[in-house]
PDB file of C-alpha atoms in Angstrom:
ATOM      1  CA  MET A   1      -0.140   0.667 -30.366  1.00 44.00           C
ATOM      2  CA  ALA A   2       2.881  -1.059 -28.543  1.00 47.00           C
ATOM      3  CA  ASP A   3       5.005  -0.323 -31.279  1.00 59.00           C
ATOM      4  CA  ASP A   4       4.997   3.423 -29.398  1.00 84.00           C
ATOM      5  CA  LEU A   5       7.068   1.515 -26.779  1.00 92.00           C
ATOM      6  CA  SER A   6       8.838  -0.141 -29.083  1.00 91.00           C
ATOM      7  CA  THR A   7      10.187   3.086 -30.613  1.00 92.00           C
ATOM      8  CA  LEU A   8      10.925   4.409 -27.611  1.00 93.00           C
ATOM      9  CA  LEU A   9      13.275   1.803 -26.941  1.00 93.00           C
ATOM     10  CA  GLU A  10      15.398   2.402 -29.999  1.00 92.00           C
ATOM     11  CA  ARG A  11      15.534   6.644 -28.890  1.00 92.00           C
ATOM     12  CA  GLN A  12      16.444   5.047 -25.238  1.00 95.00           C
ATOM     13  CA  ALA A  13      16.394   2.380 -25.007  1.00 96.00           C
ATOM     14  CA  ASP A  14      18.091   2.168 -21.465  1.00 97.00           C
ATOM     15  CA  ASN A  15      15.447   4.595 -19.584  1.00 97.00           C
ATOM     16  CA  VAL A  16      13.050   2.249 -21.231  1.00 97.00           C
ATOM     17  CA  ARG A  17      14.570  -1.008 -19.518  1.00 97.00           C
ATOM     18  CA  ALA A  18      14.659   0.768 -16.170  1.00 98.00           C
ATOM     19  CA  VAL A  19      11.544   1.826 -15.993  1.00 98.00           C
ATOM     20  CA  LEU A  20      10.290  -1.561 -17.381  1.00 97.00           C
ATOM     21  CA  ASN A  21      12.127  -3.217 -14.613  1.00 97.00           C
ATOM     22  CA  ILE A  22      11.330  -1.259 -11.719  1.00 97.00           C
ATOM     23  CA  LEU A  23       7.767  -1.237 -12.057  1.00 96.00           C
ATOM     24  CA  VAL A  24       7.984  -5.469 -11.674  1.00 93.00           C
ATOM     25  CA  GLU A  25      10.435  -5.496  -8.675  1.00 92.00           C
ATOM     26  CA  THR A  26       8.635  -4.580  -6.274  1.00 88.00           C
ATOM     27  CA  PRO A  27       4.498  -3.355  -5.921  1.00 90.00           C
ATOM     28  CA  TYR A  28       4.873   0.371  -6.307  1.00 94.00           C
ATOM     29  CA  PHE A  29       7.767   3.124  -8.256  1.00 96.00           C
ATOM     30  CA  TYR A  30       7.388   5.691  -5.688  1.00 96.00           C
ATOM     31  CA  ARG A  31       9.064   9.037  -7.264  1.00 96.00           C
ATOM     32  CA  THR A  32      11.294   9.479  -4.483  1.00 95.00           C
ATOM     33  CA  ASP A  33      13.159   5.844  -5.160  1.00 96.00           C
ATOM     34  CA  HIS A  34      14.402   7.640  -8.694  1.00 97.00           C
ATOM     35  CA  GLU A  35      12.942  11.203  -9.558  1.00 97.00           C
ATOM     36  CA  ASP A  36      14.205  10.958 -12.988  1.00 98.00           C
ATOM     37  CA  LEU A  37      13.145   7.681 -13.724  1.00 98.00           C
ATOM     38  CA  PHE A  38       9.350   8.579 -12.769  1.00 97.00           C
ATOM     39  CA  PHE A  39       9.838  11.606 -14.327  1.00 97.00           C
ATOM     40  CA  PHE A  40      10.443   9.817 -17.638  1.00 97.00           C
ATOM     41  CA  LEU A  41       7.897   7.335 -17.420  1.00 97.00           C
ATOM     42  CA  ARG A  42       4.869   9.716 -16.552  1.00 96.00           C
ATOM     43  CA  ARG A  43       6.471  11.966 -19.501  1.00 96.00           C
ATOM     44  CA  TYR A  44       6.099   8.247 -21.866  1.00 96.00           C
ATOM     45  CA  GLN A  45       2.816   6.880 -19.915  1.00 96.00           C
ATOM     46  CA  GLN A  46       1.064   6.495 -22.619  1.00 95.00           C
ATOM     47  CA  GLN A  47       3.312   4.393 -24.360  1.00 96.00           C
ATOM     48  CA  PHE A  48       3.703   2.278 -20.955  1.00 97.00           C
ATOM     49  CA  MET A  49       0.236   1.929 -20.460  1.00 96.00           C
ATOM     50  CA  ARG A  50      -0.024   0.520 -23.842  1.00 95.00           C
ATOM     51  CA  PHE A  51       2.938  -1.776 -23.598  1.00 96.00           C
ATOM     52  CA  PHE A  52       1.005  -3.874 -20.552  1.00 96.00           C
ATOM     53  CA  GLN A  53      -2.276  -3.684 -21.026  1.00 95.00           C
ATOM     54  CA  ASP A  54      -1.400  -4.794 -24.812  1.00 93.00           C
ATOM     55  CA  TYR A  55       1.358  -7.153 -24.055  1.00 94.00           C
ATOM     56  CA  TYR A  56      -0.285  -8.919 -20.356  1.00 94.00           C
ATOM     57  CA  GLY A  57      -3.480  -7.603 -20.248  1.00 94.00           C
ATOM     58  CA  TRP A  58      -2.403  -4.999 -16.961  1.00 95.00           C
ATOM     59  CA  THR A  59      -3.228  -1.804 -15.720  1.00 95.00           C
ATOM     60  CA  LEU A  60      -0.734   0.279 -15.113  1.00 96.00           C
ATOM     61  CA  LEU A  61      -1.478   3.101 -12.089  1.00 94.00           C
ATOM     62  CA  LEU A  62       0.594   6.082 -11.991  1.00 93.00           C
ATOM     63  CA  ASP A  63      -0.446   9.856  -9.852  1.00 92.00           C
ATOM     64  CA  GLN A  64       2.278  12.161  -8.535  1.00 91.00           C
ATOM     65  CA  LYS A  65       4.340  10.123  -6.464  1.00 95.00           C
ATOM     66  CA  CYS A  66       3.702   6.930  -6.873  1.00 95.00           C
ATOM     67  CA  ALA A  67       2.763   3.917 -10.052  1.00 96.00           C
ATOM     68  CA  ARG A  68       2.273   0.195  -9.760  1.00 94.00           C
ATOM     69  CA  VAL A  69       1.084  -2.127 -12.134  1.00 94.00           C
ATOM     70  CA  TYR A  70      -1.597  -3.830 -11.117  1.00 91.00           C
ATOM     71  CA  LYS A  71      -3.371  -7.869 -12.648  1.00 89.00           C
ATOM     72  CA  GLU A  72      -6.365  -8.631 -12.063  1.00 88.00           C
ATOM     73  CA  ARG A  73      -5.700 -12.694 -12.688  1.00 88.00           C
ATOM     74  CA  TRP A  74      -3.068 -15.197 -12.469  1.00 89.00           C
ATOM     75  CA  TYR A  75      -2.680 -17.916 -15.337  1.00 91.00           C
ATOM     76  CA  ASN A  76      -0.805 -20.400 -14.342  1.00 91.00           C
ATOM     77  CA  PRO A  77      -3.358 -22.199 -11.987  1.00 90.00           C
ATOM     78  CA  ALA A  78      -0.075 -24.205 -10.402  1.00 92.00           C
ATOM     79  CA  ILE A  79       1.034 -21.485  -8.584  1.00 89.00           C
ATOM     80  CA  THR A  80      -2.156 -21.904  -6.319  1.00 87.00           C
ATOM     81  CA  GLU A  81      -3.146 -18.830  -3.554  1.00 82.00           C
ATOM     82  CA  ALA A  82      -0.749 -20.169  -0.462  1.00 79.00           C
ATOM     83  CA  ASN A  83       2.250 -20.018  -3.395  1.00 83.00           C
ATOM     84  CA  ARG A  84       1.724 -15.782  -4.795  1.00 81.00           C
ATOM     85  CA  GLU A  85       4.241 -13.688  -2.927  1.00 78.00           C
ATOM     86  CA  LEU A  86       0.609 -10.787  -2.532  1.00 79.00           C
ATOM     87  CA  PHE A  87       0.503  -8.301   0.132  1.00 81.00           C
ATOM     88  CA  GLY A  88      -2.442  -9.476   2.122  1.00 79.00           C
ATOM     89  CA  PHE A  89      -4.031 -10.405   5.514  1.00 86.00           C
ATOM     90  CA  ARG A  90      -5.678 -13.055   5.878  1.00 84.00           C
ATOM     91  CA  LYS A  91      -6.885 -12.783   9.263  1.00 90.00           C
ATOM     92  CA  ARG A  92     -10.280 -10.489   9.969  1.00 91.00           C
ATOM     93  CA  ASP A  93      -8.754  -8.611  13.710  1.00 94.00           C
ATOM     94  CA  GLU A  94      -5.740  -7.942  10.469  1.00 94.00           C
ATOM     95  CA  CYS A  95      -8.369  -7.161   8.192  1.00 91.00           C
ATOM     96  CA  LEU A  96      -9.675  -4.720  10.407  1.00 93.00           C
ATOM     97  CA  ALA A  97      -6.383  -3.038  11.371  1.00 95.00           C
ATOM     98  CA  PHE A  98      -5.809  -2.338   8.239  1.00 95.00           C
ATOM     99  CA  MET A  99      -9.099  -0.902   7.144  1.00 93.00           C
ATOM    100  CA  MET A 100      -8.301   0.687  10.116  1.00 95.00           C
ATOM    101  CA  LEU A 101      -5.158   2.112   9.228  1.00 96.00           C
ATOM    102  CA  LEU A 102      -6.638   3.658   6.129  1.00 95.00           C
ATOM    103  CA  GLU A 103      -9.368   5.593   7.765  1.00 93.00           C
ATOM    104  CA  PHE A 104      -6.443   6.756   9.911  1.00 95.00           C
ATOM    105  CA  TYR A 105      -4.277   8.175   7.067  1.00 95.00           C
ATOM    106  CA  GLU A 106      -7.648   9.450   5.194  1.00 93.00           C
ATOM    107  CA  HIS A 107      -8.509  11.073   9.229  1.00 94.00           C
ATOM    108  CA  GLN A 108      -4.828  12.811   9.698  1.00 95.00           C
ATOM    109  CA  LEU A 109      -5.133  14.406   5.924  1.00 93.00           C
ATOM    110  CA  GLU A 110      -7.850  15.682   7.132  1.00 93.00           C
ATOM    111  CA  GLU A 111      -7.055  16.625  10.023  1.00 94.00           C
ATOM    112  CA  ASN A 112      -3.456  18.473   8.912  1.00 93.00           C
ATOM    113  CA  ASP A 113      -4.969  19.618   5.967  1.00 93.00           C
ATOM    114  CA  MET A 114      -2.542  18.041   3.895  1.00 92.00           C
ATOM    115  CA  GLY A 115      -3.238  15.971   0.228  1.00 86.00           C
ATOM    116  CA  ALA A 116      -1.892  12.448  -1.277  1.00 81.00           C
ATOM    117  CA  ASP A 117       0.301  14.615  -3.502  1.00 84.00           C
ATOM    118  CA  ASP A 118       1.671  17.167  -0.726  1.00 88.00           C
ATOM    119  CA  LEU A 119       5.307  17.059  -1.416  1.00 88.00           C
ATOM    120  CA  GLU A 120       6.035  15.399   1.699  1.00 92.00           C
ATOM    121  CA  ASN A 121       4.248  12.423   3.342  1.00 95.00           C
ATOM    122  CA  LEU A 122       2.052  12.049   6.400  1.00 95.00           C
ATOM    123  CA  ARG A 123       3.613  11.009   9.495  1.00 96.00           C
ATOM    124  CA  PHE A 124       1.759   9.708  12.898  1.00 97.00           C
ATOM    125  CA  ARG A 125       3.121   7.951  15.853  1.00 96.00           C
ATOM    126  CA  PHE A 126       2.763   4.555  16.564  1.00 97.00           C
ATOM    127  CA  GLY A 127       1.030   5.431  19.820  1.00 97.00           C
ATOM    128  CA  ASP A 128      -1.302   7.797  18.201  1.00 97.00           C
ATOM    129  CA  PHE A 129      -2.404   5.243  15.262  1.00 98.00           C
ATOM    130  CA  LEU A 130      -2.664   2.809  18.436  1.00 98.00           C
ATOM    131  CA  HIS A 131      -5.360   5.233  20.531  1.00 97.00           C
ATOM    132  CA  ALA A 132      -7.995   4.969  17.153  1.00 97.00           C
ATOM    133  CA  ALA A 133      -7.852   1.631  16.793  1.00 97.00           C
ATOM    134  CA  HIS A 134      -7.846   0.326  20.435  1.00 97.00           C
ATOM    135  CA  ARG A 135     -11.812   3.205  20.217  1.00 96.00           C
ATOM    136  CA  ARG A 136     -12.677   1.345  16.704  1.00 94.00           C
ATOM    137  CA  PHE A 137     -12.702  -1.791  17.687  1.00 95.00           C
ATOM    138  CA  HIS A 138     -14.335  -1.030  20.758  1.00 94.00           C
ATOM    139  CA  ASP A 139     -16.731   0.047  18.642  1.00 93.00           C
ATOM    140  CA  LEU A 140     -17.250  -2.737  16.839  1.00 92.00           C
ATOM    141  CA  TYR A 141     -17.376  -5.488  20.023  1.00 93.00           C
ATOM    142  CA  PRO A 142     -18.052  -3.501  23.175  1.00 93.00           C
ATOM    143  CA  ASP A 143     -19.127  -6.234  24.258  1.00 94.00           C
ATOM    144  CA  LYS A 144     -15.259  -7.667  23.775  1.00 94.00           C
ATOM    145  CA  ALA A 145     -13.445  -5.343  25.700  1.00 92.00           C
ATOM    146  CA  ASP A 146     -11.103  -7.824  27.451  1.00 92.00           C
ATOM    147  CA  GLN A 147     -10.454  -9.850  24.132  1.00 94.00           C
ATOM    148  CA  TYR A 148      -9.666  -6.017  23.101  1.00 95.00           C
ATOM    149  CA  SER A 149      -8.001  -4.079  25.334  1.00 96.00           C
ATOM    150  CA  GLU A 150      -4.933  -1.331  24.593  1.00 96.00           C
ATOM    151  CA  ASP A 151      -2.769  -4.647  25.545  1.00 96.00           C
ATOM    152  CA  GLY A 152      -4.658  -6.715  22.845  1.00 97.00           C
ATOM    153  CA  VAL A 153      -5.336  -3.924  20.132  1.00 97.00           C
ATOM    154  CA  ARG A 154      -1.399  -3.707  20.241  1.00 97.00           C
ATOM    155  CA  ARG A 155      -0.263  -7.229  19.593  1.00 97.00           C
ATOM    156  CA  ILE A 156      -2.749  -7.222  16.515  1.00 97.00           C
ATOM    157  CA  LEU A 157      -0.568  -3.807  15.281  1.00 97.00           C
ATOM    158  CA  ARG A 158       2.654  -5.889  15.868  1.00 96.00           C
ATOM    159  CA  GLU A 159       1.307  -8.132  13.222  1.00 95.00           C
ATOM    160  CA  ILE A 160       0.653  -5.961  10.314  1.00 96.00           C
ATOM    161  CA  PHE A 161       3.589  -3.800  10.816  1.00 96.00           C
ATOM    162  CA  PRO A 162       5.965  -6.289   9.684  1.00 95.00           C
ATOM    163  CA  SER A 163       3.878  -6.395   6.315  1.00 94.00           C
ATOM    164  CA  LEU A 164       3.213  -2.767   6.054  1.00 96.00           C
ATOM    165  CA  GLU A 165       7.072  -1.965   6.102  1.00 95.00           C
ATOM    166  CA  LYS A 166       7.341  -4.923   4.106  1.00 93.00           C
ATOM    167  CA  TYR A 167       5.442  -4.024   1.046  1.00 93.00           C
ATOM    168  CA  ARG A 168       6.301  -0.311   1.343  1.00 94.00           C
ATOM    169  CA  LEU A 169       2.906   0.757   2.877  1.00 96.00           C
ATOM    170  CA  VAL A 170       4.837   2.654   5.462  1.00 96.00           C
ATOM    171  CA  LYS A 171       8.369   3.282   6.547  1.00 96.00           C
ATOM    172  CA  LYS A 172       9.210   3.422   9.690  1.00 95.00           C
ATOM    173  CA  GLU A 173      11.696   6.647  11.170  1.00 92.00           C
ATOM    174  CA  LYS A 174      15.210   5.540  12.428  1.00 87.00           C
ATOM    175  CA  PRO A 175      15.335   8.154  16.039  1.00 80.00           C
ATOM    176  CA  PRO A 176      19.065  10.163  16.381  1.00 79.00           C
ATOM    177  CA  ALA A 177      20.482   7.516  18.264  1.00 75.00           C
ATOM    178  CA  ASP A 178      21.611   9.726  20.795  1.00 73.00           C
ATOM    179  CA  LEU A 179      17.110   9.472  21.674  1.00 75.00           C
ATOM    180  CA  ALA A 180      16.096   6.072  23.423  1.00 72.00           C
ATOM    181  CA  ILE A 181      12.147   6.210  23.030  1.00 82.00           C
ATOM    182  CA  ASN A 182       9.445   3.941  23.674  1.00 87.00           C
ATOM    183  CA  ASP A 183       6.966   2.514  20.774  1.00 89.00           C
ATOM    184  CA  ASP A 184       4.318   4.594  21.134  1.00 89.00           C
ATOM    185  CA  ASP A 185       6.332   7.934  20.327  1.00 93.00           C
ATOM    186  CA  VAL A 186       8.139   6.018  16.687  1.00 94.00           C
ATOM    187  CA  ILE A 187       7.250   7.862  13.917  1.00 96.00           C
ATOM    188  CA  PHE A 188       5.986   5.894  11.038  1.00 97.00           C
ATOM    189  CA  GLU A 189       5.880   7.824   7.612  1.00 97.00           C
ATOM    190  CA  ALA A 190       2.526   6.924   5.456  1.00 96.00           C
ATOM    191  CA  LEU A 191       4.140   5.956   1.978  1.00 96.00           C
ATOM    192  CA  PRO A 192       1.892   7.179  -1.207  1.00 94.00           C
ATOM    193  CA  ALA A 193       0.471   3.594  -1.753  1.00 93.00           C
ATOM    194  CA  LEU A 194      -1.410   3.441   1.046  1.00 91.00           C
ATOM    195  CA  TYR A 195      -4.041   6.521  -1.307  1.00 88.00           C
ATOM    196  CA  HIS A 196      -4.227   3.330  -3.612  1.00 84.00           C
ATOM    197  CA  TYR A 197      -6.423   1.343  -1.059  1.00 83.00           C
ATOM    198  CA  ASN A 198     -10.841   2.688  -0.561  1.00 71.00           C
ATOM    199  CA  SER A 199     -11.022   1.915   2.755  1.00 66.00           C
ATOM    200  CA  THR A 200     -14.814   2.122   2.215  1.00 64.00           C
ATOM    201  CA  ARG A 201     -15.099  -0.656   0.161  1.00 57.00           C
ATOM    202  CA  LEU A 202     -12.080  -2.889   2.181  1.00 51.00           C
ATOM    203  CA  ALA A 203     -14.844  -2.443   5.040  1.00 55.00           C
ATOM    204  CA  GLN A 204     -17.708  -4.187   2.867  1.00 56.00           C
ATOM    205  CA  ALA A 205     -15.544  -7.031   2.868  1.00 49.00           C
ATOM    206  CA  VAL A 206     -15.008  -7.589   6.395  1.00 51.00           C
ATOM    207  CA  GLN A 207     -18.013 -10.137   8.552  1.00 53.00           C
ATOM    208  CA  PRO A 208     -18.338 -10.560  11.787  1.00 50.00           C
ATOM    209  CA  ALA A 209     -16.546 -13.577  12.596  1.00 47.00           C
ATOM    210  CA  ASP A 210     -14.752 -15.724  14.468  1.00 48.00           C
ATOM    211  CA  ASP A 211     -10.808 -15.240  15.040  1.00 48.00           C
ATOM    212  CA  THR A 212      -9.594 -17.331  12.903  1.00 42.00           C
ATOM    213  CA  SER A 213     -11.638 -16.139  10.092  1.00 43.00           C
ATOM    214  CA  THR A 214     -10.242 -15.643   7.044  1.00 42.00           C
ATOM    215  CA  MET A 215      -9.674 -13.395   3.852  1.00 40.00           C
ATOM    216  CA  ALA A 216      -8.059 -13.469   0.620  1.00 37.00           C
ATOM    217  CA  ASP A 217      -4.220 -13.395   0.493  1.00 37.00           C
ATOM    218  CA  ASP A 218      -4.383 -10.552  -2.349  1.00 38.00           C
ATOM    219  CA  ALA A 219      -5.235  -6.987  -0.396  1.00 37.00           C
ATOM    220  CA  SER A 220      -6.230  -5.550  -4.261  1.00 38.00           C
ATOM    221  CA  SER A 221      -9.191  -8.161  -4.692  1.00 34.00           C
ATOM    222  CA  GLU A 222     -11.272  -6.488  -1.490  1.00 33.00           C
ATOM    223  CA  THR A 223      -9.804  -2.762  -2.550  1.00 32.00           C
ATOM    224  CA  ASP A 224     -10.999  -0.571  -5.477  1.00 31.00           C
ATOM    225  CA  LEU A 225      -7.416   0.482  -7.136  1.00 31.00           C
ATOM    226  CA  LEU A 226      -7.351   4.574  -8.132  1.00 29.00           C
TER     227      LEU A 226
END
């Protein structure tokens, strides 16, 4: 079974090693990272899937534009949650804001007649998402208008976007050097990994609580990965 990859390794060692390294170097391997290697992975996806499952117990997830390996458990008890390098948010408002981004992303795909597999990724103005998130926070907490004013929601979003960029769920587009724009007009590209998160499942994990409530560090534990 896993010998299938060993056979492929004998014939195309450089490509096999490159793909294996890319899959564990970052949370997501995008087709745009290295198109030739991505297509190599897709061509031999069964061999790679069996390798990760047989040797690590990991699941290889792959679609038209994105690949990742997913592990369900940690084996070293000495590495506590606080010491794991994982994507996730601990504060309730940050978790809600991430869920709202997923919802906003899905709505924008529908409104623009786009699909996650389209060649071009969805792009959106920060200000448009800010207004959508402001409305959703107001819907959830109509009695806390002062806390969730537009400026209050802006502060929440400013807290989550650095992590979203670091873990490559969104990418900020650099404006032309001769164009000065404000924060609301900044354009973000929604990267393919956003489609790997289920906003409905995530919503089930978020319960009304005070501002100090927390959630698990690993966002994938609160979501269904496709």
